[in-house]
Short mmCIF file of C-alpha atoms in Angstrom, two decimals:
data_model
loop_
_atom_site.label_atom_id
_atom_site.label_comp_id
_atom_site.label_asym_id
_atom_site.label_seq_id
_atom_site.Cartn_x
_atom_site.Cartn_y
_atom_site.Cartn_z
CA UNK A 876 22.26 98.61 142.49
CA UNK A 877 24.18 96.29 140.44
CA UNK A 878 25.38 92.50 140.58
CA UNK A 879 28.79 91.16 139.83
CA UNK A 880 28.64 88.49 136.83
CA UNK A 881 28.16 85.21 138.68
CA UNK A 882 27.46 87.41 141.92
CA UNK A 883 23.96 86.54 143.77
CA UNK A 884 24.38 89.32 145.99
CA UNK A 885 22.86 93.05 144.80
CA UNK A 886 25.26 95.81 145.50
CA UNK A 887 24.36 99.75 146.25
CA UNK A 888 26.79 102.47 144.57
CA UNK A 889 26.71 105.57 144.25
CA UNK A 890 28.68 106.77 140.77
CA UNK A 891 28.73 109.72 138.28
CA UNK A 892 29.63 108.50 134.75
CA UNK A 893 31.12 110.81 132.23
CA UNK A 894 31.45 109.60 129.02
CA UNK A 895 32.88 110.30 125.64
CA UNK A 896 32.50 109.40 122.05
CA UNK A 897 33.31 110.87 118.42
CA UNK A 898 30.72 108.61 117.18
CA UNK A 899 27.03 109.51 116.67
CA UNK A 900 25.60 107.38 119.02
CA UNK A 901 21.73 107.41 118.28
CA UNK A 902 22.84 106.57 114.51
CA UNK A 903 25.38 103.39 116.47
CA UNK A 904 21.99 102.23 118.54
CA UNK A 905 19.99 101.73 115.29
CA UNK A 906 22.35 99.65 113.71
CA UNK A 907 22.62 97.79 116.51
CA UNK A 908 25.88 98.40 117.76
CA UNK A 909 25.33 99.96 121.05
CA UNK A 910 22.12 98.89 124.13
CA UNK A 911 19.66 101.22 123.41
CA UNK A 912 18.83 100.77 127.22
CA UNK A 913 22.76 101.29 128.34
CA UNK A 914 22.19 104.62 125.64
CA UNK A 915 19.09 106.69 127.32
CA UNK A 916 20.87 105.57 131.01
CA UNK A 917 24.00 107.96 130.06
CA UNK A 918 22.19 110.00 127.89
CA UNK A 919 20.69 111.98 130.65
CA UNK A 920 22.98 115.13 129.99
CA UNK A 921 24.71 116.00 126.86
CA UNK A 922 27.26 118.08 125.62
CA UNK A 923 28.11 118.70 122.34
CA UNK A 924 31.94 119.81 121.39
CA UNK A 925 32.79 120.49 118.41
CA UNK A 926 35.90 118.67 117.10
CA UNK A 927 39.56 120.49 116.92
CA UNK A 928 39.54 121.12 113.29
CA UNK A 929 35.96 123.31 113.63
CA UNK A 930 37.69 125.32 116.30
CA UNK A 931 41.44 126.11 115.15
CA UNK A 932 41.59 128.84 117.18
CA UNK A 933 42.26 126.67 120.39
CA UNK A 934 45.45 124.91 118.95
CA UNK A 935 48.10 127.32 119.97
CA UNK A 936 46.64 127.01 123.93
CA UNK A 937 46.33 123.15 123.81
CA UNK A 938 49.48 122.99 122.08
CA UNK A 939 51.06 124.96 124.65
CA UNK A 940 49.54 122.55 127.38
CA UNK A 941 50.43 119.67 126.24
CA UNK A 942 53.77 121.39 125.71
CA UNK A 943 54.20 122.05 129.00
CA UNK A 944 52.90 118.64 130.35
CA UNK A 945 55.53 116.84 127.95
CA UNK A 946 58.57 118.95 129.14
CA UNK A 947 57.37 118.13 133.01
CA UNK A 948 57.10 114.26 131.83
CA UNK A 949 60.07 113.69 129.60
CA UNK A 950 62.23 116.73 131.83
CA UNK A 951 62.68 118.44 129.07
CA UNK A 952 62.66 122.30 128.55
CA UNK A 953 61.17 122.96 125.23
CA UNK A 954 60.20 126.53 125.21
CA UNK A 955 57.57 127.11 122.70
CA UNK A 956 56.91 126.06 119.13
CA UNK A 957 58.22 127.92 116.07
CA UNK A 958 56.40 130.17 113.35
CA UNK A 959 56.80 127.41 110.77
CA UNK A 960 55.66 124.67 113.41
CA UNK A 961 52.59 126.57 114.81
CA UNK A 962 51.27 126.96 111.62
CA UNK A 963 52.10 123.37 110.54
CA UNK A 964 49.52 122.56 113.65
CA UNK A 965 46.94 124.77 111.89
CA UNK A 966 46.63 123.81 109.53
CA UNK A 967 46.89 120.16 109.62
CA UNK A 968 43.42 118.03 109.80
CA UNK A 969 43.28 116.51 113.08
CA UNK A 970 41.37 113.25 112.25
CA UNK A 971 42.16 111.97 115.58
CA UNK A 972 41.12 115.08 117.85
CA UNK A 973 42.72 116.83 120.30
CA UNK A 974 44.49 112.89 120.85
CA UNK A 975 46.17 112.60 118.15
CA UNK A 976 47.35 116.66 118.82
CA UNK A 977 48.71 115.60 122.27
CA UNK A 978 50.66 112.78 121.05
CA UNK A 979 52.26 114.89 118.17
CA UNK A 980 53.44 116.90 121.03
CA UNK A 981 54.51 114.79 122.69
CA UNK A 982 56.86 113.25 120.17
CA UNK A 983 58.00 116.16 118.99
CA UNK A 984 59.22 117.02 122.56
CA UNK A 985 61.09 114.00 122.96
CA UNK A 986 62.67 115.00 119.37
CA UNK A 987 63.76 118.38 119.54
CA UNK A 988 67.38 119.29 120.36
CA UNK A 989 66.86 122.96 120.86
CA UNK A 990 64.70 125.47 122.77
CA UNK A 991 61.83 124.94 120.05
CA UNK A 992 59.74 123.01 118.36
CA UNK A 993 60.58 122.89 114.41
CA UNK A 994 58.50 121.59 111.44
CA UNK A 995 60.76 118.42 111.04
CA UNK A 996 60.34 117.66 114.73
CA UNK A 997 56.60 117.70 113.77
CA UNK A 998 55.09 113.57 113.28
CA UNK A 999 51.32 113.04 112.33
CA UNK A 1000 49.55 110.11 111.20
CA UNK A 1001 48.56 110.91 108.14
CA UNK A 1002 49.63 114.73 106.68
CA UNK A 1003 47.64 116.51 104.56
CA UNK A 1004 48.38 117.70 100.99
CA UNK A 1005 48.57 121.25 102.19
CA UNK A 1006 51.12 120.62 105.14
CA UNK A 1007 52.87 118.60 103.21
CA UNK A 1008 53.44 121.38 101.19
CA UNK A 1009 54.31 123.33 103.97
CA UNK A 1010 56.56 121.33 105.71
CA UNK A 1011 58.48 120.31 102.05
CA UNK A 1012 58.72 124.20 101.67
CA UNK A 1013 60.35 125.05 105.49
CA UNK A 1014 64.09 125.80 104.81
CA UNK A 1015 65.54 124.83 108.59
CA UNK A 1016 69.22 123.93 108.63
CA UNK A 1017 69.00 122.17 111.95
CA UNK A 1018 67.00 119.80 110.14
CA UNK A 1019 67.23 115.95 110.87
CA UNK A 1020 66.23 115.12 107.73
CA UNK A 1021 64.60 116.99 104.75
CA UNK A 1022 62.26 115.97 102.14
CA UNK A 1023 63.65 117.12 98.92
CA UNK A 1024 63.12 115.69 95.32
CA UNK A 1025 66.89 115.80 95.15
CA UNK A 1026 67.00 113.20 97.80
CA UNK A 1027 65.34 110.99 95.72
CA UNK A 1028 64.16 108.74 98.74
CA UNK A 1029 60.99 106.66 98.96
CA UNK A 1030 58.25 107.66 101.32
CA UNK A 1031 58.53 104.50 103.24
CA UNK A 1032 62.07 105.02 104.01
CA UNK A 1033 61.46 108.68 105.42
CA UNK A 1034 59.23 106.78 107.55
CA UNK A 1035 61.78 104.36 109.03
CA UNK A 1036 63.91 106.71 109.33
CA UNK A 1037 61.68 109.07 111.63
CA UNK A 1038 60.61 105.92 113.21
CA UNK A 1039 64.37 104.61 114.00
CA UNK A 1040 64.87 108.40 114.97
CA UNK A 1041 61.90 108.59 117.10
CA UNK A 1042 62.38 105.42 119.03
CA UNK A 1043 65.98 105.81 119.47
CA UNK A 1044 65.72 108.99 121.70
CA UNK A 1045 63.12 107.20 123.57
CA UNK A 1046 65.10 104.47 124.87
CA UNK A 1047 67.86 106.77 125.66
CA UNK A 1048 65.50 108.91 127.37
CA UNK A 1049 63.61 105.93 129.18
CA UNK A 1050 67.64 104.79 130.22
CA UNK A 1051 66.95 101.08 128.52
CA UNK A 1052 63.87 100.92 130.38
CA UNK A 1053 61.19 99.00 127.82
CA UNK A 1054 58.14 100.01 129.53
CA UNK A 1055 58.98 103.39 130.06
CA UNK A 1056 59.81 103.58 126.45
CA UNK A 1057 56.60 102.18 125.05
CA UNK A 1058 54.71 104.41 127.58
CA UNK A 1059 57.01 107.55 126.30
CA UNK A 1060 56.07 106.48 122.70
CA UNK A 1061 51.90 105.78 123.35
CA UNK A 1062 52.94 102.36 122.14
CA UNK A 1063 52.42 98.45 124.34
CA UNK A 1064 55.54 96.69 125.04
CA UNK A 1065 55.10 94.20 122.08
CA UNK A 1066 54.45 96.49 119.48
CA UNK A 1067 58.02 98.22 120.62
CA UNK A 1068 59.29 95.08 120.18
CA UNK A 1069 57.82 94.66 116.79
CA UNK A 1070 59.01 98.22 115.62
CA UNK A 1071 62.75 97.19 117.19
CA UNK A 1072 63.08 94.24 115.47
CA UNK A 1073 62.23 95.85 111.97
CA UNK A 1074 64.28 98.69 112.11
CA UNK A 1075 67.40 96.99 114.05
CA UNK A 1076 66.93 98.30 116.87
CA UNK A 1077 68.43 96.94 120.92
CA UNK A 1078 67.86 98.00 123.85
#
């Protein structure tokens, strides 16, 4: 049974919760930052996954998934990833979890102007020394930009420039549509805003 805040009256449900965390959450109810009597009520089952980067050999199918869901979504028709790409997804550390994998996709989709998915179409958070190595060392001439000491440009303007890039083909995918845009990009409406404004962006 349960009561609405403020409610007087007791109300019967019946519910099955599944629930998720990356946190340990016997180590979070010591410290006192999770009910201890809200913990042993979902704790009556539990499943232990082991996170993306402990089981590598799963990228290539989730990556295909989420492949496929992005081409339905953005009606695109991306067919697979490329040599130089697939391994960039290896061996990248996936701090964020199969997340943060989807959402790489998913830009990279809404990137790509051919049949595949290249290195440079290829946007994480935070890239580790090793593929940054690898994606320096990928020779693609179809390249939208290339990271080359000969460039001689500043890390935070690569950025912008992905950024401006990113956003750019979002809008025109989205038709002008803000919402649509900030949903393509996993983004609210006032951070697009935000990002627009900085780069010189309309809509």
């Amino acid at each position: 049974n349960i009561t609405h805040i403020g409610g007087k009256k007791s109300i019967s449900v019946d519910v099955r919760i599944i629930a998720t965390t990356n946190i340990d959450m016997l180590d979070a109810v010591n410290q006192g930052k999770f009910r201890e009597d809200l913990f042993h009520r979902l704790n009556q089952f539990k499943i232990l996954l082991p996170t993306l980067n402990e089981r590598k050999e799963d990228i290539p199918i989730l990556a295909k998934i989420f492949l496929d869901e992005a081409n339905k979504e953005l009606k695109k028709d991306i067919k697979d990833f490329s040599s130089e790409a697939l391994k960039l997804l290896l061996n990248y550390y996936w701090s964020g979890n199969i997340r943060e994998l989807k959402h790489t996709i998913h830009r990279a989709v809404l990137l790509a102007e051919s049949d595949y998915i290249v290195p440079e179409n290829l946007i994480m958070d935070y890239l580790d020394k090793k593929s940054k190595n690898d994606l320096h060392n990928t020779n693609n001439q179809n390249s939208q930009f290339k990271i080359s000491n000969q460039n001689n440009i500043s890390f935070d303007k690569i950025i912008k420039k992905v950024e401006k890039d990113l956003i750019s083909k979002a809008i025109e995918q989205a038709n002008g549509n803000k919402i649509k845009t900030a949903k393509m990009l996993n983004m609210n409406v006032r951070t697009l805003y935000r990002k627009m404004k900085e780069l010189n962006l309309s809509l």
